[in-house]
XYZ file of C-alpha atoms in Angstrom:
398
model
C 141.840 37.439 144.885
C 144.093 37.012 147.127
C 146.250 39.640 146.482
C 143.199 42.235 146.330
C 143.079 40.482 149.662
C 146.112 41.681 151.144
C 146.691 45.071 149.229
C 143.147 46.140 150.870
C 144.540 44.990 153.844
C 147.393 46.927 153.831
C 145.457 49.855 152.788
C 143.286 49.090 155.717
C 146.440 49.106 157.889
C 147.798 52.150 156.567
C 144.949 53.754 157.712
C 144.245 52.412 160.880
C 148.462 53.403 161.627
C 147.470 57.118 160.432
C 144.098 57.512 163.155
C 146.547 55.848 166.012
C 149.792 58.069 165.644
C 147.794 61.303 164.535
C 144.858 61.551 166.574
C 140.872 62.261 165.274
C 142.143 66.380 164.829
C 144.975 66.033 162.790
C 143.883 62.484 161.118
C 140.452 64.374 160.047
C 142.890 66.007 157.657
C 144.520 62.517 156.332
C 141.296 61.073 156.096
C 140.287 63.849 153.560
C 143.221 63.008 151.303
C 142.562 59.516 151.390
C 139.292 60.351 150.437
C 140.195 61.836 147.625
C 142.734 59.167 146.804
C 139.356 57.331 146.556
C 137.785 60.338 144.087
C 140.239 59.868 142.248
C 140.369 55.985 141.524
C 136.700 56.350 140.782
C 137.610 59.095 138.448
C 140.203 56.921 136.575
C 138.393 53.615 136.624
C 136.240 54.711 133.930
C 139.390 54.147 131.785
C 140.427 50.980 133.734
C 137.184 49.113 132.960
C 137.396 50.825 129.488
C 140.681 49.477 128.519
C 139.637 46.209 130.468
C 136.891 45.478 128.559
C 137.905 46.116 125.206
C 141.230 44.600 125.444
C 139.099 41.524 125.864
C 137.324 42.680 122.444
C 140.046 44.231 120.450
C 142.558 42.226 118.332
C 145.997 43.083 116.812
C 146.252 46.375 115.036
C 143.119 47.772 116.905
C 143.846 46.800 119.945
C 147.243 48.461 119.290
C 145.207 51.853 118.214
C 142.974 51.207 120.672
C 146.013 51.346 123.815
C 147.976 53.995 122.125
C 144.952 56.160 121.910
C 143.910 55.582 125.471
C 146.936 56.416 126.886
C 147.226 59.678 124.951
C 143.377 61.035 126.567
C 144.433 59.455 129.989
C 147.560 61.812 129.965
C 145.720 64.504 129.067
C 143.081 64.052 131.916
C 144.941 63.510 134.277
C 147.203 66.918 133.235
C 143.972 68.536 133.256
C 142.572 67.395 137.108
C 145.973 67.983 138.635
C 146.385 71.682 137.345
C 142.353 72.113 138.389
C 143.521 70.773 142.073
C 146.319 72.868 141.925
C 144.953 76.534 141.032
C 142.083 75.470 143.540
C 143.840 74.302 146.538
C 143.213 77.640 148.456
C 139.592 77.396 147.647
C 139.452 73.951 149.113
C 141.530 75.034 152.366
C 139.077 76.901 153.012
C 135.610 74.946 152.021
C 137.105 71.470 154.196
C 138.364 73.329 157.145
C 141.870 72.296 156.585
C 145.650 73.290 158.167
C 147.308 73.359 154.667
C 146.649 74.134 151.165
C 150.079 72.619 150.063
C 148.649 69.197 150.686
C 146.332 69.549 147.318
C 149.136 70.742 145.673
C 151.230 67.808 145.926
C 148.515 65.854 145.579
C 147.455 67.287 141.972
C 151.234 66.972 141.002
C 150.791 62.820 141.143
C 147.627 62.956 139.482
C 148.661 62.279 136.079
C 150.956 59.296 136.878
C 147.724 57.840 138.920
C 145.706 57.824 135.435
C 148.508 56.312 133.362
C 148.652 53.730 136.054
C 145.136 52.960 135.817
C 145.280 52.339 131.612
C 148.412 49.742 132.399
C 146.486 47.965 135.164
C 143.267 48.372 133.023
C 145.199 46.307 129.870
C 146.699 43.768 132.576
C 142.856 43.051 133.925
C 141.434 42.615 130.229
C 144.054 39.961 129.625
C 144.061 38.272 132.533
C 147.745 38.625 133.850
C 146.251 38.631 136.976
C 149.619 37.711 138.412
C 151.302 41.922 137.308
C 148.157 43.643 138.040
C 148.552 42.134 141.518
C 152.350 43.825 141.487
C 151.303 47.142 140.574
C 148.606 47.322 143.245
C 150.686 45.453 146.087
C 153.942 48.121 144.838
C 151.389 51.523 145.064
C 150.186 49.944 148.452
C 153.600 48.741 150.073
C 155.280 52.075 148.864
C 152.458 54.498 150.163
C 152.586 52.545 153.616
C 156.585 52.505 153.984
C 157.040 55.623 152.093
C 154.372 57.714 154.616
C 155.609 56.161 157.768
C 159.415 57.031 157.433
C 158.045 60.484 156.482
C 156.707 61.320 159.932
C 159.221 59.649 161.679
C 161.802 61.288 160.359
C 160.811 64.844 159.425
C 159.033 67.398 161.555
C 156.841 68.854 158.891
C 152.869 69.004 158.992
C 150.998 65.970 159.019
C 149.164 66.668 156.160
C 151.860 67.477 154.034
C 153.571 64.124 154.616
C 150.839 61.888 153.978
C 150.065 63.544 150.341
C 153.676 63.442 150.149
C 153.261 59.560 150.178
C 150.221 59.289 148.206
C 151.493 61.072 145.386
C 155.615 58.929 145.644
C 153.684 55.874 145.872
C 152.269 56.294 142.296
C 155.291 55.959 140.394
C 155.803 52.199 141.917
C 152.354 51.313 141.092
C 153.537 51.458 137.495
C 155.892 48.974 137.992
C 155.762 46.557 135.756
C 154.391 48.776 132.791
C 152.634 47.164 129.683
C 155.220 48.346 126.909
C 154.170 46.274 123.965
C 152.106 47.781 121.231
C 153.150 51.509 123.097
C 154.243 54.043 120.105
C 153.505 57.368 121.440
C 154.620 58.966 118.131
C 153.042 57.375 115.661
C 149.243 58.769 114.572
C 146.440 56.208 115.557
C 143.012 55.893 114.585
C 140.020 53.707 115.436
C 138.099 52.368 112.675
C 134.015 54.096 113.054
C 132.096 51.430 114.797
C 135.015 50.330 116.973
C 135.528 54.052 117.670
C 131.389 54.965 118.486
C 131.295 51.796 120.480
C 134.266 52.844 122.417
C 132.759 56.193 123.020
C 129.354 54.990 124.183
C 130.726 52.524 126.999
C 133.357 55.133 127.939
C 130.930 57.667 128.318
C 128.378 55.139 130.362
C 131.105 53.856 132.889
C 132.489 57.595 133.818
C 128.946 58.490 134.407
C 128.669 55.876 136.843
C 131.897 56.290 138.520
C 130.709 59.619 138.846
C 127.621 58.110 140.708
C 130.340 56.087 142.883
C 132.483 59.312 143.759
C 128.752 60.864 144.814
C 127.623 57.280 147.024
C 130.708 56.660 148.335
C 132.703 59.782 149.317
C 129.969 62.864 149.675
C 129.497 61.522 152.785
C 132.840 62.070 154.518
C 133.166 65.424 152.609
C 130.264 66.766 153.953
C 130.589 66.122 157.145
C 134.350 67.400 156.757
C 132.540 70.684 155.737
C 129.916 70.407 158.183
C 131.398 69.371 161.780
C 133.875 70.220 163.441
C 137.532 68.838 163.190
C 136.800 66.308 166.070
C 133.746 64.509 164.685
C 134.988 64.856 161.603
C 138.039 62.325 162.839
C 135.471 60.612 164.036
C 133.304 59.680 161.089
C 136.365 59.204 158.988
C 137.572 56.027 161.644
C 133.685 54.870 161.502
C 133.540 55.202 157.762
C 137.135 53.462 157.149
C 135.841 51.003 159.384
C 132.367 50.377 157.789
C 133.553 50.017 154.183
C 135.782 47.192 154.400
C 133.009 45.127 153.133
C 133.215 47.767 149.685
C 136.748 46.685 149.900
C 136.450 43.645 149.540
C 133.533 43.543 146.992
C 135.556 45.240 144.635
C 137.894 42.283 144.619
C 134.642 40.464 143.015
C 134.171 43.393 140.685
C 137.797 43.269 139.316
C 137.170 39.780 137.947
C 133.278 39.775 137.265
C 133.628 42.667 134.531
C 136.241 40.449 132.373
C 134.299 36.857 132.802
C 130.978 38.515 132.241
C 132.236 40.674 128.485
C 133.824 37.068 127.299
C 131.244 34.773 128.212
C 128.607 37.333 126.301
C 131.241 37.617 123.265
C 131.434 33.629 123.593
C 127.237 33.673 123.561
C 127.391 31.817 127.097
C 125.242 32.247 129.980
C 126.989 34.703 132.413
C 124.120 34.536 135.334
C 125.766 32.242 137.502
C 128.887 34.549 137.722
C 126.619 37.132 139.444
C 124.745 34.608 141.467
C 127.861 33.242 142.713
C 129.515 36.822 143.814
C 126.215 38.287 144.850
C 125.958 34.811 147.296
C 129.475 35.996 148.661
C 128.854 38.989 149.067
C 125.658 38.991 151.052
C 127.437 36.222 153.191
C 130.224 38.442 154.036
C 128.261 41.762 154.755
C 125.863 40.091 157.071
C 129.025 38.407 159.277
C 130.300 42.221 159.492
C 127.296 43.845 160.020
C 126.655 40.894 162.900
C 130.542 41.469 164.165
C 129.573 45.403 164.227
C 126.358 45.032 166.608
C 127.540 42.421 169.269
C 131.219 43.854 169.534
C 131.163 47.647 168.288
C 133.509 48.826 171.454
C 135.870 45.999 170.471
C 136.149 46.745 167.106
C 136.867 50.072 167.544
C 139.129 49.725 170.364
C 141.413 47.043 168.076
C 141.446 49.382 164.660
C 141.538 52.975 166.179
C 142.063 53.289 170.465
C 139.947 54.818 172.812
C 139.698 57.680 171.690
C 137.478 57.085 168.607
C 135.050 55.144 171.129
C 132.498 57.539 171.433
C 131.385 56.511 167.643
C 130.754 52.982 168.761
C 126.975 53.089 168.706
C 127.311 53.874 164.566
C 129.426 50.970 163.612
C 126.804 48.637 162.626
C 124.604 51.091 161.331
C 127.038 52.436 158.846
C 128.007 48.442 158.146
C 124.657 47.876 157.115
C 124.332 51.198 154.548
C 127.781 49.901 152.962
C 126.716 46.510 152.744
C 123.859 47.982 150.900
C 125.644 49.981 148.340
C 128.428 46.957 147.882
C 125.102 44.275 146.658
C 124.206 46.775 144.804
C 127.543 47.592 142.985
C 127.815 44.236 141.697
C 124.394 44.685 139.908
C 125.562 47.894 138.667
C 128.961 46.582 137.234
C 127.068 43.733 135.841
C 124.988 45.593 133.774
C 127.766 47.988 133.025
C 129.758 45.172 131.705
C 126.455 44.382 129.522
C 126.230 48.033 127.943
C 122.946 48.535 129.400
C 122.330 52.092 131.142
C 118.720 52.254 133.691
C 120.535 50.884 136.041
C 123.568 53.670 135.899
C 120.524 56.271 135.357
C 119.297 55.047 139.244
C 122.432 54.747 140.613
C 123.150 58.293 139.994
C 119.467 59.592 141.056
C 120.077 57.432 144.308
C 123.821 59.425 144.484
C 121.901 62.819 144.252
C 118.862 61.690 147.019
C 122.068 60.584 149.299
C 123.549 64.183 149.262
C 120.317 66.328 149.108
C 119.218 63.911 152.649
C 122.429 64.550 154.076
C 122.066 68.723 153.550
C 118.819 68.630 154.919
C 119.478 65.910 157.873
C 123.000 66.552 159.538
C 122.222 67.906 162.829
C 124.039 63.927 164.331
C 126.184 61.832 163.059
C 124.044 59.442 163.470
C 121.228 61.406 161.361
C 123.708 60.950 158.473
C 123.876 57.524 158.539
C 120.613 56.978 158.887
C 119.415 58.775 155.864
C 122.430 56.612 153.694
C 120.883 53.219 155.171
C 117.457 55.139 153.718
C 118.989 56.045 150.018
C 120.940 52.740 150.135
C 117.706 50.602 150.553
C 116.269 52.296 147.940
C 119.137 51.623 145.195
C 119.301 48.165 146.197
C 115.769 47.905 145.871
C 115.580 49.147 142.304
C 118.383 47.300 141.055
C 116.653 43.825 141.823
C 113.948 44.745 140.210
C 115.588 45.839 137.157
C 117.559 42.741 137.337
C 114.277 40.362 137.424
C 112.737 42.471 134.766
C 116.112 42.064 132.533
C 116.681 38.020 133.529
C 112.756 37.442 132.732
C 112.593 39.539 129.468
C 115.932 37.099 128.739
C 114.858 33.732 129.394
C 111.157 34.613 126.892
C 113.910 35.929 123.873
């Protein structure tokens, strides 16, 4: 915890170092790529939690199929998004109003070392070596942070280019150390049938709800990438980056609910009080930031970004409440997720789909756009306590 603590902290850093020395223009451009830093860690948590949870469940020889095999698809999907980023990066120029399409380029070339990364930290989370997952998320973070910063101090190329530049370097030290026990690329390895359909199933269920979490989480900033100009857009980036730290920081609770929740149901133990207990946090935290937002907006946004993101001020707490909203209701999501059961993935993607359709139809502000994501937020949050009382009441009768 609290090294989640201080690698979203110097994530939170790196950014806040990027809006100061580049400007809203220019750091419109290396918000996007951090963005879809963040696309992509969705994208490659569905084989995180899937290695997580079923190196909990999986024993000797299968487990040993099981990693082998995992790594193999990862490769391969992460070979296949980098060359799509690649052969598109003109295309996307273009659609998010950027100065460079070489920045997607580089960015697709790390792409496949980002999903091997996530397998090795996925195997380190489902056996609880807390202590190297920490390393390989403080070394991606301390790397990207150095790495970036030397870059535009020392070289005179585009902005852009630097910072994906740094992205994609800080990969390969986010590897470090790599889980190389029960790894024999060569060798042919098979699953036996239920293992294999069960596998499938919950693989299938988590990367449609990451999916979900790329929609919820990022369509926002993309839109309004495509639909204001480069100014605003800086704007909304520094009021987003700002507004999410309490996502940030429920993730930390998500890394280690998924893993207690899969062995106290394997162990036939009650696993409600884990989600009482990081719901209770979470609500607790959210409500100090959303508090912090609304008394000292100008403050806050004078500390993390300078004056001249101040005009977004007036948003802060807004868009603190509509992320405190979505984080509650991530914790319900992963919960169930963790217990194989799909509704509430099935609502968090409908939710996803009402965010973006309000946002097409109500952009004319920035302020209209956070108002309808406080609107589709409520409404997730909403529906996932009442699946939850329906599931805990249908539980405590069997």
């Amino acid at each position: 915890m609290i090294s989640v603590i201080v690698v979203n902290g110097g994530n939170y850093l790196y950014n806040l170092i990027l809006g100061r020395i580049l400007g809203p223009e220019q750091f419109a451009d290396a918000a996007l790529l951090i963005t879809f830093l963040l696309v992509l860690s969705f994208i490659a948590m569905t084989f995180q939690l899937s290695t997580a949870k079923f190196s909990v469940l999986f024993e000797n020889e299968i487990f040993k199929s099981f990693i082998n095999i995992v790594y193999k698809y990862s490769t391969i999907a992460g070979i296949v998004f980098g060359v799509t980023l690649i052969v598109l990066s003109k295309q996307l120029q273009i659609l998010f109003n950027t100065q460079s399409s070489i920045m997607f380029v580089i960015f697709g070339i790390g792409i496949p070392l980002y999903f091997i990364m996530s397998v090795n930290r996925g195997i380190f989370q489902g056996k609880k070596k807390f202590d190297k997952l920490a390393i390989t998320y403080q070394g991606e973070m301390l790397s990207r942070l150095i790495l970036t910063l030397i870059l535009i101090y020392t070289t005179t190329l585009q902005s852009s280019i630097l910072v994906s530049l740094g992205i994609a370097l800080s990969f390969i030290f986010g590897l470090l150390p790599f889980y190389k026990k029960d790894i024999d690329v060569f060798a042919t390895h098979k699953l036996p049938s239920t293992e294999n359909k069960y596998l499938l199933r919950f693989f299938l269920l988590t990367a449609f709800y990451e999916l979900t979490q790329i929609i919820i989480n990022n369509s926002d900033i993309l839109m309004v990438k495509h639909y204001f100009d480069t100014y605003n857009a800086g704007l909304y980036a520094s009021l987003a980056l700002i507004g999410r730290v309490v996502y940030f920081v429920a993730w930390m609770f998500v890394m280690l609910l998924l893993p207690k929740v899969v062995q106290k149901q394997k162990d036939g133990e009650s696993h409600y009080p884990i989600l009482f207990k990081y719901v209770l946090y979470i609500t607790l935290l959210s409500t100090t930031i959303v508090i912090g937002c609304y008394l000292f907006p100008e403050l806050v946004i004078n500390i993390m970004f300078g004056s001249k993101y101040i005009s977004i001020a007036p948003l802060l707490w807004k868009y603190a409440i509509a992320t405190s909203l979505f984080a509650i209701s991530n914790i319900f999501a992963y919960y169930f997720l963790s217990l194989d059961q799909y509704i509430p993935v099935i609502i968090s993607s409908i939710l996803g789909i009402l965010q973006v359709v309000l946002i097409v139809f109500y952009h004319s502000t920035l302020a209209e756009v956070v108002i309808v994501q406080i609107i589709a937020m409520t409404i997730l949050l909403v529906f996932q306590l009442l699946y939850f009382t329906g599931y805990w009441r249908f539980s405590k009768k069997g």
